[in-house]
Short mmCIF file of N, CA, C and O in Angstrom, two decimals:
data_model
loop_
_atom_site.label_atom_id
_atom_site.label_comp_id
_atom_site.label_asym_id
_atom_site.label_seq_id
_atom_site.Cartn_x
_atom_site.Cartn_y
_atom_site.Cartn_z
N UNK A 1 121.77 147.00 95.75
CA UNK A 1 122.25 146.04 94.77
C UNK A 1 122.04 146.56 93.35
O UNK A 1 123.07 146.64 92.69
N UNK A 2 120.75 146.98 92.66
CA UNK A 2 120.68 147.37 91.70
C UNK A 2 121.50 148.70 91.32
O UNK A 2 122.20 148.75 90.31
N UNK A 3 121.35 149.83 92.26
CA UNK A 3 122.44 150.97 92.56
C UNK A 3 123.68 150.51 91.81
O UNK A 3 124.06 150.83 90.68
N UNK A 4 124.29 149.59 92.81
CA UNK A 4 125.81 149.25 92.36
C UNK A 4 125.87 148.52 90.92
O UNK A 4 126.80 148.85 90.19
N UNK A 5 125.03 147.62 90.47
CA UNK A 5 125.05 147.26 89.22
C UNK A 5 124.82 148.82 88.17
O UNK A 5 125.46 148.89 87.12
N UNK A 6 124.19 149.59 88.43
CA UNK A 6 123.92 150.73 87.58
C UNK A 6 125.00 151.94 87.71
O UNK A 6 125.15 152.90 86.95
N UNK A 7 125.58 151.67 88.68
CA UNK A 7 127.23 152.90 88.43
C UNK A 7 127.90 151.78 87.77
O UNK A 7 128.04 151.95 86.56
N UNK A 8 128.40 150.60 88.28
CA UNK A 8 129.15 149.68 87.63
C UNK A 8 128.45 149.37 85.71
O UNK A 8 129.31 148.79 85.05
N UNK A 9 127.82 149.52 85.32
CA UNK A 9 127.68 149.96 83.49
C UNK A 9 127.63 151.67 82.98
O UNK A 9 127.59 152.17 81.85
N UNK A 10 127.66 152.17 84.11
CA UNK A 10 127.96 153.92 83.93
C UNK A 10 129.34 154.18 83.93
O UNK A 10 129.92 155.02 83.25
N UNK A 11 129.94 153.22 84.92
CA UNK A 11 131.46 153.71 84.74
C UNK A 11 132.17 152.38 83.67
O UNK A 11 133.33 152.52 83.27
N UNK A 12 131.42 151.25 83.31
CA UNK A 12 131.88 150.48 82.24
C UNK A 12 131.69 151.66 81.40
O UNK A 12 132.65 152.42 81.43
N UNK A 13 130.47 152.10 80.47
CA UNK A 13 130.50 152.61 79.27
C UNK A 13 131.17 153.85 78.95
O UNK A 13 131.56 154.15 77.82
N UNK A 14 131.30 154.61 80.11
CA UNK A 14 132.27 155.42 80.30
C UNK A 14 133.47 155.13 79.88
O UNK A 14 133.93 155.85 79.00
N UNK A 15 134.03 154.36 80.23
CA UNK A 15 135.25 153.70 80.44
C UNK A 15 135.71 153.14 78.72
O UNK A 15 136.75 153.23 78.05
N UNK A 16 134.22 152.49 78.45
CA UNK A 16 134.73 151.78 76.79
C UNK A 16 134.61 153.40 76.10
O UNK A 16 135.62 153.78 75.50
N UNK A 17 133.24 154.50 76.17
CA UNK A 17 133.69 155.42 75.05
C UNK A 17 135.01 156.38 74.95
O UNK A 17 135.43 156.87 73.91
N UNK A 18 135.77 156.60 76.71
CA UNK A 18 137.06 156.99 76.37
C UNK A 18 137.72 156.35 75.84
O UNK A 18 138.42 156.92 75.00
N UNK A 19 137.85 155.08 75.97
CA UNK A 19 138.87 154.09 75.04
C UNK A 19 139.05 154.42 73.51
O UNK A 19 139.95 154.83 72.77
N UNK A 20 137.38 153.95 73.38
CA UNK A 20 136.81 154.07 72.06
C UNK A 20 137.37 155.31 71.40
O UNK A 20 138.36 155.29 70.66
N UNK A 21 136.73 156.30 71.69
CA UNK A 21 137.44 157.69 71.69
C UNK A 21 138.45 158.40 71.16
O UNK A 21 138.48 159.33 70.35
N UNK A 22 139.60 157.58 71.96
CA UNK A 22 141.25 157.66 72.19
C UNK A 22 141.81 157.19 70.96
O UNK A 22 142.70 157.69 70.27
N UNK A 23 141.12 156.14 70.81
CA UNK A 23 141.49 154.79 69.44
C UNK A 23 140.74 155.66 68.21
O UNK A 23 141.21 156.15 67.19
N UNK A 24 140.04 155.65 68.48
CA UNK A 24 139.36 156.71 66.74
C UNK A 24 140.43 157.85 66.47
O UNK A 24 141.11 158.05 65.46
N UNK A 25 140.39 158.55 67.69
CA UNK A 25 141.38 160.07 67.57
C UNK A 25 142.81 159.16 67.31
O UNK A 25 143.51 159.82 66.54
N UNK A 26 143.27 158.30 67.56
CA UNK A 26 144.86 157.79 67.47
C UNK A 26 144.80 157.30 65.72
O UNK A 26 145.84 157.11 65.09
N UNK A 27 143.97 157.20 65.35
CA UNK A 27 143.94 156.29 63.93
C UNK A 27 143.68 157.63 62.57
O UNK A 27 144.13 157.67 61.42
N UNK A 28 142.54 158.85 63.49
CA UNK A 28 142.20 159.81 62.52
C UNK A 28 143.23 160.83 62.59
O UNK A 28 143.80 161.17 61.56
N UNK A 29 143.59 161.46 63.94
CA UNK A 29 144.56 162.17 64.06
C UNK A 29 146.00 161.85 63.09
O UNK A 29 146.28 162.76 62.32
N UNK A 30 146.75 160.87 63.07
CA UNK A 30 147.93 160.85 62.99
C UNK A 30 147.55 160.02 61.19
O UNK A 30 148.47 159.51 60.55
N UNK A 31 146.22 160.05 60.70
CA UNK A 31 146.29 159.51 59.46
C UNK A 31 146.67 158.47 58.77
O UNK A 31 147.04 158.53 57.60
N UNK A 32 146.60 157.22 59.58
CA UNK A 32 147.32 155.83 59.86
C UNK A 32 146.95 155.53 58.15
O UNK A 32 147.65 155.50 57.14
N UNK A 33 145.31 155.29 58.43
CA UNK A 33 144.31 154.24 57.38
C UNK A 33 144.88 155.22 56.09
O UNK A 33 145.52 154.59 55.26
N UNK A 34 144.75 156.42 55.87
CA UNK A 34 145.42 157.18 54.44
C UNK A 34 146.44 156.98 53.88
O UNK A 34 146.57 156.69 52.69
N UNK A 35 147.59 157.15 54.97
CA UNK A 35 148.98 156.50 54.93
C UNK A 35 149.12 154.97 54.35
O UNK A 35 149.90 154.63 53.46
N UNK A 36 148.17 154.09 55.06
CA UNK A 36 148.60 152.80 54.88
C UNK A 36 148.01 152.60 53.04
O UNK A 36 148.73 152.06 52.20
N UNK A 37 147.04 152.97 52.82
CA UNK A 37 146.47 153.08 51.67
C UNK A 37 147.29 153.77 50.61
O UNK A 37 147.28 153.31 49.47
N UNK A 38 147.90 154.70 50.87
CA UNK A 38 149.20 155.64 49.76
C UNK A 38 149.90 154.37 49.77
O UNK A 38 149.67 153.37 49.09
N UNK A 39 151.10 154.63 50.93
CA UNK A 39 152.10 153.12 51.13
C UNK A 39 151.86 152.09 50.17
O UNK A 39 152.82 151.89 49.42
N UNK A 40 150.92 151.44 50.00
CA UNK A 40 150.60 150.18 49.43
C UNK A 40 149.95 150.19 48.50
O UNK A 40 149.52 149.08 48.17
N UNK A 41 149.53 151.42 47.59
CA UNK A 41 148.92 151.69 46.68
C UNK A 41 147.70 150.87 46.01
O UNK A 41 147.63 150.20 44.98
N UNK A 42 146.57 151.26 47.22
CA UNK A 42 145.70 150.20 46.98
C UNK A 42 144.05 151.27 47.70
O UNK A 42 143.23 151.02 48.58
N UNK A 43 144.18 152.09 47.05
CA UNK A 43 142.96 153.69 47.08
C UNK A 43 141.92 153.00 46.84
O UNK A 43 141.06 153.38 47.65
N UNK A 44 141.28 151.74 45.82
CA UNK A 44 140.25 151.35 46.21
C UNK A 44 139.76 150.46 47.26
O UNK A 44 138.60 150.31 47.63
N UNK A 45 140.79 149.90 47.66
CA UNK A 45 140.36 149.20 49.17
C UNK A 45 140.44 149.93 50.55
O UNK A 45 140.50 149.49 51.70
N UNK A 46 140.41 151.42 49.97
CA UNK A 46 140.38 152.42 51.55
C UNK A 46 139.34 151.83 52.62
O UNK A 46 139.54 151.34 53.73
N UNK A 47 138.28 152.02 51.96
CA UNK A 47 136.89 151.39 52.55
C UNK A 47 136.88 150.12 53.44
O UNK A 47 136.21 149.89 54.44
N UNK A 48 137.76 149.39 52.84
CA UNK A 48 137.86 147.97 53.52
C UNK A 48 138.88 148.02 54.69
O UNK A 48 138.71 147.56 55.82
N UNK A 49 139.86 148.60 54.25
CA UNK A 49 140.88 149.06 55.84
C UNK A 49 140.05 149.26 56.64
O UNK A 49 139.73 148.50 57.55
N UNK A 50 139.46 150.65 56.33
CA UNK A 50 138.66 151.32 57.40
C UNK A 50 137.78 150.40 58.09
O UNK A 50 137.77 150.50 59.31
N UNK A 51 136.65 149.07 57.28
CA UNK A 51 136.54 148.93 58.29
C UNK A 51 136.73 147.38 58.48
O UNK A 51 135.99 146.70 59.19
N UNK A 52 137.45 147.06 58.02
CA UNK A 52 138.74 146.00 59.40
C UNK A 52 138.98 146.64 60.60
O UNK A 52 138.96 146.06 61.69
N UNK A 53 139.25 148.05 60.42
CA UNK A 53 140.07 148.42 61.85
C UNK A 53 138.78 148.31 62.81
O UNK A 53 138.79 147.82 63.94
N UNK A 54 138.00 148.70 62.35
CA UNK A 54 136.12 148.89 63.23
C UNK A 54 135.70 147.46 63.02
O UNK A 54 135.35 146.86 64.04
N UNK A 55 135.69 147.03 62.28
CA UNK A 55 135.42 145.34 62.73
C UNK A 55 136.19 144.79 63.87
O UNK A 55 135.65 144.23 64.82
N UNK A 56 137.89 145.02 63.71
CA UNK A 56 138.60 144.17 64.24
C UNK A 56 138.16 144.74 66.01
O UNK A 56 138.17 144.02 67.01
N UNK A 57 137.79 146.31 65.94
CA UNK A 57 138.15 146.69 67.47
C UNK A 57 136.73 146.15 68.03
O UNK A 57 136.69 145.83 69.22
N UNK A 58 135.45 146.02 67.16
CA UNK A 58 134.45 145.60 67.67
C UNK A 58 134.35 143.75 68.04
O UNK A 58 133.79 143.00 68.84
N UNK A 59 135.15 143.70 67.05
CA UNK A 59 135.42 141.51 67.32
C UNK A 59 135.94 141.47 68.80
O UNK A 59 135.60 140.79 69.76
N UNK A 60 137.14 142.69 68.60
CA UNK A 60 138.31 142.55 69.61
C UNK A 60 137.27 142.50 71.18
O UNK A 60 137.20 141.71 72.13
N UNK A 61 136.74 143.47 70.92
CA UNK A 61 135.59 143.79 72.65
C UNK A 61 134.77 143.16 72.74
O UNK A 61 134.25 143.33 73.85
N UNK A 62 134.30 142.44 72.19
CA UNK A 62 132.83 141.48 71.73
C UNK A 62 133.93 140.51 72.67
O UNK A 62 133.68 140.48 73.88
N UNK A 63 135.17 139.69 72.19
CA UNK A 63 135.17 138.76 72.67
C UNK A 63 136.23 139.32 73.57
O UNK A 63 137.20 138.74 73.09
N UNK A 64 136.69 140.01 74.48
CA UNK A 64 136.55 140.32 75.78
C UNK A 64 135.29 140.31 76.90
O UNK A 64 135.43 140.27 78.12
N UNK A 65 134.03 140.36 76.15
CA UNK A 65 133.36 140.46 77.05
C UNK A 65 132.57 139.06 77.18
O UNK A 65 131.67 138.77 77.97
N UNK A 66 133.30 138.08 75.94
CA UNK A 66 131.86 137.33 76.08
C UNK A 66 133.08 136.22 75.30
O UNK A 66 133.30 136.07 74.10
N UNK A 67 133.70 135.58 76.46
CA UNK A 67 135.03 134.42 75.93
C UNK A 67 134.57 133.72 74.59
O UNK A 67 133.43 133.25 74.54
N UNK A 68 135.23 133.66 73.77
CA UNK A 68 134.82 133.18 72.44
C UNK A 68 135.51 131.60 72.58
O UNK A 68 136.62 131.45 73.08
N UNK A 69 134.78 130.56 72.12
CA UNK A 69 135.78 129.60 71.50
C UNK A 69 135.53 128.82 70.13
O UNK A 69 134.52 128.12 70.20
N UNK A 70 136.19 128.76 68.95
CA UNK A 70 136.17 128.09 67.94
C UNK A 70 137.05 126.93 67.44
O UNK A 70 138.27 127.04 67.53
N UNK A 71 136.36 125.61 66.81
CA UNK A 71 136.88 124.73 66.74
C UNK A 71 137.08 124.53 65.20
O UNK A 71 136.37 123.73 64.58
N UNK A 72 138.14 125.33 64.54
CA UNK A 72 138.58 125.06 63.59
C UNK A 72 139.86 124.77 63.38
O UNK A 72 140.91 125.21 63.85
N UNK A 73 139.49 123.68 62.30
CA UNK A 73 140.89 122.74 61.97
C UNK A 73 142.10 123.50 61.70
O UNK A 73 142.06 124.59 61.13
N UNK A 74 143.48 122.79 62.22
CA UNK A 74 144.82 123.60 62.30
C UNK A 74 145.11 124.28 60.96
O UNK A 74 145.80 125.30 61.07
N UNK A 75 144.67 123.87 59.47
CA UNK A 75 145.19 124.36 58.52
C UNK A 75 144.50 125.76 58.40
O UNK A 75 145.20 126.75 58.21
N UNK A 76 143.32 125.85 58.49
CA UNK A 76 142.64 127.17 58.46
C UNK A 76 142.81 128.30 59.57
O UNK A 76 142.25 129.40 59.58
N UNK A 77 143.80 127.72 60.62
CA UNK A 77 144.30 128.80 61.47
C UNK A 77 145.57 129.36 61.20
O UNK A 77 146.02 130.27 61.89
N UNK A 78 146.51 128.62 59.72
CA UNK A 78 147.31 129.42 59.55
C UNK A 78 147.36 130.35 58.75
O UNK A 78 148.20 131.13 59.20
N UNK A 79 146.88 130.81 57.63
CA UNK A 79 146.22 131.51 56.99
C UNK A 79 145.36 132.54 57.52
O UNK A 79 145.39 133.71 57.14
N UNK A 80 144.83 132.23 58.13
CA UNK A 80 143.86 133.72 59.18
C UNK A 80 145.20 134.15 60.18
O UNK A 80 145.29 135.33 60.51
N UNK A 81 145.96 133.42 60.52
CA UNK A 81 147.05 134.00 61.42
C UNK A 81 147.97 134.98 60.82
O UNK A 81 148.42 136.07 61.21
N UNK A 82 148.14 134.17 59.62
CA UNK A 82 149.00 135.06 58.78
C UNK A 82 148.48 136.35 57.71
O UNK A 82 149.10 137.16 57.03
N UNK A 83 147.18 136.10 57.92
CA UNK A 83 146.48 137.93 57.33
C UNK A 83 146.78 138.80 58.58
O UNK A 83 147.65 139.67 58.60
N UNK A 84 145.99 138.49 59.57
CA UNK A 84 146.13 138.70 61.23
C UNK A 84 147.64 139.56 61.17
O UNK A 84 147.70 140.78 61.04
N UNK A 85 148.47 138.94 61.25
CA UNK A 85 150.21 139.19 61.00
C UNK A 85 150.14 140.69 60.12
O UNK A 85 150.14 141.85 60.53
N UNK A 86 150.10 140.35 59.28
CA UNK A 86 150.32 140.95 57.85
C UNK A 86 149.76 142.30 58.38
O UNK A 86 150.63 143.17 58.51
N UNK A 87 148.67 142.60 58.67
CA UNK A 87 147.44 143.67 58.65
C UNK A 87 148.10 144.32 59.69
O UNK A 87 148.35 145.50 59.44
N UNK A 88 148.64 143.72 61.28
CA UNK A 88 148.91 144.30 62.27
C UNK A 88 150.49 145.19 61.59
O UNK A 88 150.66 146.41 61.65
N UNK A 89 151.29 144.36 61.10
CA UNK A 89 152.68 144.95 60.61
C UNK A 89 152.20 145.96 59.47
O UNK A 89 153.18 146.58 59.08
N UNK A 90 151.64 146.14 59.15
CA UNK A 90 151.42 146.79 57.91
C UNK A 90 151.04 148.33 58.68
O UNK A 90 151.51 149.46 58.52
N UNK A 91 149.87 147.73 59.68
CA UNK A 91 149.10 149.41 60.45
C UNK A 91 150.49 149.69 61.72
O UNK A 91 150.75 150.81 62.15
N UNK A 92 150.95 148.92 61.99
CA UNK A 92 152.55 149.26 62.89
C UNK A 92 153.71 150.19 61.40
O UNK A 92 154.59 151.04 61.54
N UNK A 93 153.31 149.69 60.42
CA UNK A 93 154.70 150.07 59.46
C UNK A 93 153.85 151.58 59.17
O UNK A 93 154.43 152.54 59.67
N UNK A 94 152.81 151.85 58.58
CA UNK A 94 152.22 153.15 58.59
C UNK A 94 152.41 153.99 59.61
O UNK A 94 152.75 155.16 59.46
N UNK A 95 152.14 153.26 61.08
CA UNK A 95 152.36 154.36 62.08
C UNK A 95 153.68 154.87 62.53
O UNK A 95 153.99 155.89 63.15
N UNK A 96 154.64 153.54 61.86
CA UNK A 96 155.97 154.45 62.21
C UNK A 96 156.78 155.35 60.97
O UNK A 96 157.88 155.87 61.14
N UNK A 97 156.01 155.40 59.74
CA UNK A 97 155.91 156.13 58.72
C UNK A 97 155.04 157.60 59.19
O UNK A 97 155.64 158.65 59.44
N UNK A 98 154.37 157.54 59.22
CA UNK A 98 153.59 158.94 59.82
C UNK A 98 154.46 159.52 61.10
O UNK A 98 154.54 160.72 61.37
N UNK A 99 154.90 158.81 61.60
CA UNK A 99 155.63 159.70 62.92
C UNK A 99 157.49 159.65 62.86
O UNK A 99 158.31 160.05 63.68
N UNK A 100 157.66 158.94 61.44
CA UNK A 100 159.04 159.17 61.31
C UNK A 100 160.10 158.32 62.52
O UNK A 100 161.08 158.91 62.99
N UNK A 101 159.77 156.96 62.90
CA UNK A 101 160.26 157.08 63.51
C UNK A 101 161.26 156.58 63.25
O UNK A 101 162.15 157.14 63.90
N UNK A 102 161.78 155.53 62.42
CA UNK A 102 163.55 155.22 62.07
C UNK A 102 164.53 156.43 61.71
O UNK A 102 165.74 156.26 61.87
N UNK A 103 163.98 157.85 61.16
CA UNK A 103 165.06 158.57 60.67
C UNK A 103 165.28 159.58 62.07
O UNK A 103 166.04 160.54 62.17
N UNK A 104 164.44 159.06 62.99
CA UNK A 104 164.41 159.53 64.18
C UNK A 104 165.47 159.03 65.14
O UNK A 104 166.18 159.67 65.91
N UNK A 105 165.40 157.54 64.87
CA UNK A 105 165.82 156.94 65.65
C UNK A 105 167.70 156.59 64.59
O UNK A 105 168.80 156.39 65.11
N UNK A 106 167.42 156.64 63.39
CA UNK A 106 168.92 156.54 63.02
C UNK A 106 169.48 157.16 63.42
O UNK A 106 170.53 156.67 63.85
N UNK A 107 169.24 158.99 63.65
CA UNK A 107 169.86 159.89 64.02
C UNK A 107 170.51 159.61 65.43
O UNK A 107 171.66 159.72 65.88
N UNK A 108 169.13 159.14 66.02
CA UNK A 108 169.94 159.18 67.55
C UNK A 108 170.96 157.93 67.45
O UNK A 108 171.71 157.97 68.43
N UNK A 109 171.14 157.20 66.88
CA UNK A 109 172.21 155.89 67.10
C UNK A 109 173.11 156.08 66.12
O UNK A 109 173.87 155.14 65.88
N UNK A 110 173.20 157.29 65.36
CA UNK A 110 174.15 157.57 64.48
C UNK A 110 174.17 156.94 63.68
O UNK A 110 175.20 156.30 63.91
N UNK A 111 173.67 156.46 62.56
CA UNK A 111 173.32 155.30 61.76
C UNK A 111 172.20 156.32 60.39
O UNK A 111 171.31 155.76 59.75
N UNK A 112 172.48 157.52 60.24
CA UNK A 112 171.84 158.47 59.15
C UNK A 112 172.06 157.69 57.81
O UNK A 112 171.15 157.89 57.00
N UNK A 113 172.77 157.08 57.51
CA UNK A 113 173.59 156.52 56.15
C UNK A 113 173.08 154.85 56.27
O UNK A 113 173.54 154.23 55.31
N UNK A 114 172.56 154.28 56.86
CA UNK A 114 172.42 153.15 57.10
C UNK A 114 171.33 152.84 58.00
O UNK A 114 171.41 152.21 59.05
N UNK A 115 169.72 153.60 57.19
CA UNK A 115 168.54 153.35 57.46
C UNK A 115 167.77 152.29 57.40
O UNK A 115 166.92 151.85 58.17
N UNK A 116 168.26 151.84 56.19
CA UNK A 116 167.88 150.19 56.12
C UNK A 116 168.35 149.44 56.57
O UNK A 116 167.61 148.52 56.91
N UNK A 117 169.91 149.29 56.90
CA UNK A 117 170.36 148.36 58.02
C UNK A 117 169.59 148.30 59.06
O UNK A 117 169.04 147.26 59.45
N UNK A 118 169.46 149.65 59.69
CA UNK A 118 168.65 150.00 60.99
C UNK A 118 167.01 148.88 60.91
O UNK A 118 166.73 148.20 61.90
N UNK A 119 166.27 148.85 59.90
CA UNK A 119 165.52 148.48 59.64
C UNK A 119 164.66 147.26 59.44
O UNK A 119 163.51 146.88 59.66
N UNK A 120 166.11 146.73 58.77
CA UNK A 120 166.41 145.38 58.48
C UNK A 120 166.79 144.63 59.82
O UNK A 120 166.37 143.53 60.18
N UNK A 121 167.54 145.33 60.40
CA UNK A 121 167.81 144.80 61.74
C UNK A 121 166.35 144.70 62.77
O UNK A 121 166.34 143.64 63.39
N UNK A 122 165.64 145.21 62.94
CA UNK A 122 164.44 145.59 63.80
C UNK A 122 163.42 144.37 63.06
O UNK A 122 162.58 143.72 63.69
N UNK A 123 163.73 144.20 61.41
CA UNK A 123 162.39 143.10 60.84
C UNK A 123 162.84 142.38 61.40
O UNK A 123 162.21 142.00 62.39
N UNK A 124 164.63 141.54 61.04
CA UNK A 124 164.66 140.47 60.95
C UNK A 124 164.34 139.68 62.60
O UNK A 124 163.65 138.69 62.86
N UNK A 125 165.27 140.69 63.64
CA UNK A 125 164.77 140.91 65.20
C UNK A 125 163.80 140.06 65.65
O UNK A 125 163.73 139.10 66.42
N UNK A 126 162.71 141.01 64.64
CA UNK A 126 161.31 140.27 65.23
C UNK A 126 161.05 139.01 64.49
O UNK A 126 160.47 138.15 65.16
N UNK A 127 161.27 138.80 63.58
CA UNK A 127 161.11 137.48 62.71
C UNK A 127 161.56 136.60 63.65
O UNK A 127 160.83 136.16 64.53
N UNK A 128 162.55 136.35 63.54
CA UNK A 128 163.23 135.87 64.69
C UNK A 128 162.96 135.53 66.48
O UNK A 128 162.80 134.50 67.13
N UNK A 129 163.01 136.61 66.71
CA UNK A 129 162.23 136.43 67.92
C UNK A 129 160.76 135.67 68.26
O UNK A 129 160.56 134.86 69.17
N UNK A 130 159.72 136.18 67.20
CA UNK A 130 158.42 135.78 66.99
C UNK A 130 158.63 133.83 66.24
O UNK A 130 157.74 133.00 66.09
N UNK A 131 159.78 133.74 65.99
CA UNK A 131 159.69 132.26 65.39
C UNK A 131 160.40 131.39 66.65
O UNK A 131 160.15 130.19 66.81
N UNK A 132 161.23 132.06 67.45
CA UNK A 132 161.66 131.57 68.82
C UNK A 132 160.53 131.01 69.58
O UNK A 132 160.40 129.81 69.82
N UNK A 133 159.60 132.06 69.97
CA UNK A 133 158.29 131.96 70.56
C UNK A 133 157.65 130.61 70.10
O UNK A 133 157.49 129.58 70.76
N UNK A 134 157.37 130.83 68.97
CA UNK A 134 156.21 129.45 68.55
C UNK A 134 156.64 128.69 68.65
O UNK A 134 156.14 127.86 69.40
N UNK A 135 157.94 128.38 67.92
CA UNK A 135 158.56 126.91 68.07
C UNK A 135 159.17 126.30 69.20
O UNK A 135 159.19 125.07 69.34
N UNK A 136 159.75 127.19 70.13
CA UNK A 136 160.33 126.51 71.61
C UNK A 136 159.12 126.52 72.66
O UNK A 136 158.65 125.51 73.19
N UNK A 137 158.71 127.77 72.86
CA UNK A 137 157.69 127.87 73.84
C UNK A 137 156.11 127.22 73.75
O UNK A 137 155.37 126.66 74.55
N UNK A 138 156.01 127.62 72.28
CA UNK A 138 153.88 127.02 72.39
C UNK A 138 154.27 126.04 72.24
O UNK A 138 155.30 125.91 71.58
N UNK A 139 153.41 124.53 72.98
CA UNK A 139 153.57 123.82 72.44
C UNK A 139 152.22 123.20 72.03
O UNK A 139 151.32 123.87 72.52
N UNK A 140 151.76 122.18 71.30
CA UNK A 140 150.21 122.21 70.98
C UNK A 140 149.75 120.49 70.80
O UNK A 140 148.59 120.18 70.54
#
C-alpha cells in the first residue's frame, strides 16, 4: 500500500515537472513574454507579465488539485473575467506574432493583400462565437 502511494507521487511529480518543463521552454523558447511586452509597449511591466504567467500556471494547478470554490458577487466576476479574456488574447496574439502565423496562413488561402480581412474575420469569429456561448448556452 505505501509502495503504490510512493510510485503514484514519483510518477505524479514526474509527470507535473515535464509539463512544467514543456510550458517554461514553450513561453522562453519562442519569446512570447518579450514579444508581448514590445507589441504593447509596456517594458516596465515585463516583470509583472512574467509573473502572471507563473502565478496564473501555479493558481491554475493549485486548483486542479485542490477544487476551489468562491462566493463572489456577480459584478466582481465580470471584470476579473474580462482581464482573464484580455491577458489570454493578448499571450494567443503574441504567439501568433512570433510564429507568423496569419501571413502564413494568408498565403495559403490566397488572401496576401487582405491580411486584415483575414484577421478581422478570425476576431470577429470568435467574438461572436464566444457571445453565442454565454448567452444561449450558460444559463445562471
Amino acid at each position: 500500500m505505501a509502495f503504490e502511494v510512493l510510485i503514484t507521487m514519483i510518477v505524479g511529480l514526474s509527470g507535473g515537472l515535464a509539463v512544467g518543463s514543456g510550458f517554461v521552454a514553450f513561453i522562453s523558447v519562442l519569446g512570447i513574454i518579450p514579444r508581448l511586452v514590445q507589441l504593447t509597449n509596456t517594458e516596465k511591466a515585463a516583470k509583472a507579465y512574467e509573473i502572471a504567467v507563473i502565478g496564473g500556471a501555479v493558481f491554475g494547478t493549485a486548483a486542479v488539485l485542490h477544487p476551489l470554490q468562491f462566493s463572489f458577487p456577480a459584478f466582481f466576476t465580470i471584470p476579473v473575467g474580462l482581464a482573464a479574456g484580455i491577458f489570454v488574447g493578448m499571450l494567443a496574439a503574441a504567439l501568433t506574432e512570433v510564429l507568423n502565423v496569419f501571413p502564413i496562413l494568408a498565403k495559403r488561402v490566397g488572401m496576401e493583400k487582405n491580411v486584415m480581412s483575414l484577421v478581422m474575420a478570425i476576431v470577429l469569429g470568435k467574438i461572436i462565437g464566444s457571445l453565442f456561448h454565454w448567452i444561449i448556452y450558460v444559463t445562471l
